[in-house]
Every structure is written in structure tokens, then in C-alpha cells.
């Protein structure tokens, strides 16, 4: 029985060790970035504030009920006509007033206000999606860059070991008189330079780790190999067509155009009168009761040209929004084209680096063999080794750049989101909070519902 228990315990411990040693994947990094991003938290709060603007606009459709109470002490001394005497009155007095005001006719002011708030919400939602893309792209870049710098450090370490061997070989050959002190000094200088480059690479790795922490919330552990890149389409035209339809910057600009058009309508309505209904009840401590019910109309006859200027300003705002939409499309399509071109450049660089590595490897092997026969100097060997090192580093950088470039294309298309990447985690639901506040709730039961929603979305 004890043997079985011991076996089970060892198996459990082994399983825990395996889990702890499990490598962190790119998907893990993306999920951590999404969950830990203060930038996303900030913009989600901005969106909730915009949701409340809808509630504020809806509230303007409802009556305003107010209550006022007054109490005080009064002392009065008045002269009595045709007499030297004075009449003194003093005492406590109080009154209370309950009033209600309802706007009956405003020629669309409130409707335009609600429309403006609603489209501001939609525009802010698209802005939030774009922030999500930035957060995820930063995580991809950080993940890939950590792996790249680790590989560069490994190359530099290998370079230091190889030059150390060359230095030892040069020293041995100098001891037997085959080479001069110059060869040894050259090897020593190259070793010092290699160690300096290694220190720089280690520093770059430390910087990459800090970037990773900033992007994901924690320092990287053991990173898994990069997964296959997501699909981005076959041609740049296809990618640009998707971007034109789905990029959040374009969608945000479209909502801002509609918002600007509603602002024109509001400015026009502001030049017209308003009709309201008012009612009040006033009590005093002496038993007086006054009730009032009436209609009121307000119309600005002259405001020094302010209303007309506001209308013209709204028209100019509409022109600006439409121009901004056009420019947004231009910028988005340009970004897609630039990102696509970068992929082609990195692909060509990888092919060239592969050819360079093959040639540099052959040259290094040949030079080192010739050096053992005395046909090449130590400097020749070190130069050949440096050429091979540079070629390998170039390929690593090009491969990293191309991998990140695919995600940059995806972001330029507007598709670098948790949903599109199918990361399988719950995401912020902008509709939940909006649905809870869009009718401007004021009761405690609705307040409790809002608290539940805030807990659900992680705030």
C-alpha cells in the first residue's frame, strides 16, 4: 500500500514538474497582454463614460421634478402712521415647494442629442478595437524580439568560444615559431571585440525582456517555438479590400461623419423655440397653498449672430469629418501596402541570407583548413568567421522581421483581435454596460445590476 502511495506521489510530482516546465507560447503571451493591459482598461473606461452620455441624453426626454424647503426667523419693525409708536413683528416661518418641468416641443434637440451620443459610443468602440490591436501587436513584437535576442546572444557566445580557440591556436603556433606575435595580437583584439559584442547582445536581451514585461505584465520564462503565422490573403489588393471594410479606424471615421451630420441638425434646431409644461405646489406654515400649472415658450430673437455661427461651425465640422474619413481610408490602404511590401523585403532578405550563409560557411571551412597548412593567416580565418556570423545574424533578424510583419499586415487589415486570432478567452463586452445604462436607470435595483455588470467585466 505504501509502495503504491509512494508511486502515486512521485507520479503527481512528476506531473507538476512537467506543468511547471511547460514553455510559454505566443498565445499565452497574447492572452496575458490582453488581460493585463492598463491601456485597454483606460479605453474601456472611456467607452463606459461615452455610454453614460447616451443616458444623459435620454434623461433630457423626462420631466425634471424638484423640491425646495425654506425655514427662517424674521424680525420687522415698522412705524405706525400718525403715531410715535412702532409695530414689531417677529417669528419663525417656513415654506415648501414641489415643482415639475417637462419640455414638450424642442424641434428635435433631444433626438439629435441622443443620436450624437449613440454614434459617439460606436466611434469609441471602434477606437477600443484599434487599441486592442496595438496591445496584441506589441505582445507579438516583444515575444519574437526576446527569442531573436536569445539567438543573437547564443551566436555571440559561440563567436567568443570560436575566437578563443583561434587565439589558443595562434598562441600554440607562435610558441613553435610558425606565426608572429602579430597573429596573436590580432586574435586577442578580435576576442576583446567579440566579448564586447556579447555584452551588447546581453544588454539587448535585457531590454527585450523589459519590453516583454511591459507588454504582457511579467518577464518571459521559457518560450516555445513560434507557431505558424495566421493567414493574411494572397494579394495586397485582397488585403486592402478587407481593410477598407473592417479596419476600426475607417469604421470610427464613418461614425464620426454621422455624428457630425447630427450636430448640424442640432445646431439648426437650436435656432427654433421650445415649448414646456410647468407645474408647482407651494405650502407655507400659515396654511397657504398655491398651485400652478402652465405652458411656456422660449425663443431667442437676437443673440448677436451666435446661433448662425454655431450652425456654420457644425457645417464645417461635417466637411471636416467627411474629409477625415477619406484620409483615413488613404492612410489605412497605405499602411496595408507598406506592411505587404515589408514582407516581400524580408522574404528576399531571408533568401539572400541563406545564400550568404552557404557561401560564408564554405569559405570559412576552406580558409580554416588552408590556415592549418600555413596558406592562410589568423586574420583570414577570423575575417571568414565574422562573415559567417554576420550572415547568420542577418537571417535571424530577417526571419523575426518577417514573422512580425505578418501580424503587422493583419493589424493593418483590422483583424488583429482576440476574436479573429481565436485565443479562446472571454473579452470585454461593450454592449453589456451600454444596455444597462442606455435607458438612464435611477432606481436601486438597476444600480445593483450595474454593479453585477462591472464585476462581470472585471472592474
PDB file of N, CA and C in Angstrom, residues 14 40 78 91 100 190 194 257 277 281 288 293 328 331 386 411 423 432:
ATOM      1  N   UNK A  14       5.923  14.394 -10.605  1.00  0.00           N
ATOM      2  CA  UNK A  14       6.445  14.485 -11.975  1.00  0.00           C
ATOM      3  C   UNK A  14       5.523  15.256 -12.878  1.00  0.00           C
ATOM      4  N   UNK A  40      -5.847  49.105 -22.278  1.00  0.00           N
ATOM      5  CA  UNK A  40      -7.201  48.638 -22.570  1.00  0.00           C
ATOM      6  C   UNK A  40      -8.165  49.029 -21.457  1.00  0.00           C
ATOM      7  N   UNK A  78     -41.886  98.428  12.079  1.00  0.00           N
ATOM      8  CA  UNK A  78     -42.451  99.410  11.152  1.00  0.00           C
ATOM      9  C   UNK A  78     -43.103 100.540  11.955  1.00  0.00           C
ATOM     10  N   UNK A  91     -40.962  86.172  14.303  1.00  0.00           N
ATOM     11  CA  UNK A  91     -41.355  84.775  14.428  1.00  0.00           C
ATOM     12  C   UNK A  91     -40.693  83.899  13.374  1.00  0.00           C
ATOM     13  N   UNK A 100     -42.434  70.619 -11.110  1.00  0.00           N
ATOM     14  CA  UNK A 100     -42.112  69.699 -12.203  1.00  0.00           C
ATOM     15  C   UNK A 100     -42.085  70.478 -13.500  1.00  0.00           C
ATOM     16  N   UNK A 190      40.412  40.605 -31.626  1.00  0.00           N
ATOM     17  CA  UNK A 190      39.114  40.090 -32.063  1.00  0.00           C
ATOM     18  C   UNK A 190      38.342  39.473 -30.894  1.00  0.00           C
ATOM     19  N   UNK A 194      34.740  40.540 -29.643  1.00  0.00           N
ATOM     20  CA  UNK A 194      33.664  39.556 -29.547  1.00  0.00           C
ATOM     21  C   UNK A 194      33.001  39.613 -28.172  1.00  0.00           C
ATOM     22  N   UNK A 257     -18.659  60.824 -39.082  1.00  0.00           N
ATOM     23  CA  UNK A 257     -19.373  61.560 -40.126  1.00  0.00           C
ATOM     24  C   UNK A 257     -20.854  61.651 -39.773  1.00  0.00           C
ATOM     25  N   UNK A 277     -43.995  72.529 -20.284  1.00  0.00           N
ATOM     26  CA  UNK A 277     -45.108  72.476 -19.343  1.00  0.00           C
ATOM     27  C   UNK A 277     -44.528  72.515 -17.940  1.00  0.00           C
ATOM     28  N   UNK A 281     -46.454  73.196  -6.594  1.00  0.00           N
ATOM     29  CA  UNK A 281     -47.305  73.306  -5.408  1.00  0.00           C
ATOM     30  C   UNK A 281     -46.447  73.925  -4.310  1.00  0.00           C
ATOM     31  N   UNK A 288     -51.242  78.407   3.865  1.00  0.00           N
ATOM     32  CA  UNK A 288     -51.487  78.821   2.475  1.00  0.00           C
ATOM     33  C   UNK A 288     -50.997  77.725   1.522  1.00  0.00           C
ATOM     34  N   UNK A 293     -50.040  75.672 -12.772  1.00  0.00           N
ATOM     35  CA  UNK A 293     -49.891  74.815 -13.954  1.00  0.00           C
ATOM     36  C   UNK A 293     -49.915  75.711 -15.175  1.00  0.00           C
ATOM     37  N   UNK A 328      -8.601  58.817 -43.784  1.00  0.00           N
ATOM     38  CA  UNK A 328      -8.432  57.577 -43.020  1.00  0.00           C
ATOM     39  C   UNK A 328      -8.332  56.381 -43.954  1.00  0.00           C
ATOM     40  N   UNK A 331      -4.899  56.460 -45.561  1.00  0.00           N
ATOM     41  CA  UNK A 331      -3.848  56.045 -44.627  1.00  0.00           C
ATOM     42  C   UNK A 331      -3.878  54.544 -44.379  1.00  0.00           C
ATOM     43  N   UNK A 386      33.840  35.956 -39.117  1.00  0.00           N
ATOM     44  CA  UNK A 386      32.989  37.125 -38.917  1.00  0.00           C
ATOM     45  C   UNK A 386      31.949  37.243 -40.023  1.00  0.00           C
ATOM     46  N   UNK A 411      -2.826  43.543 -38.589  1.00  0.00           N
ATOM     47  CA  UNK A 411      -3.294  44.746 -37.887  1.00  0.00           C
ATOM     48  C   UNK A 411      -3.711  45.830 -38.874  1.00  0.00           C
ATOM     49  N   UNK A 423      -8.274  33.164 -29.635  1.00  0.00           N
ATOM     50  CA  UNK A 423      -7.486  32.871 -28.435  1.00  0.00           C
ATOM     51  C   UNK A 423      -8.298  32.143 -27.369  1.00  0.00           C
ATOM     52  N   UNK A 432     -22.775  45.089 -22.987  1.00  0.00           N
ATOM     53  CA  UNK A 432     -23.385  44.787 -21.692  1.00  0.00           C
ATOM     54  C   UNK A 432     -23.602  46.057 -20.878  1.00  0.00           C
TER      55      UNK A 432
END
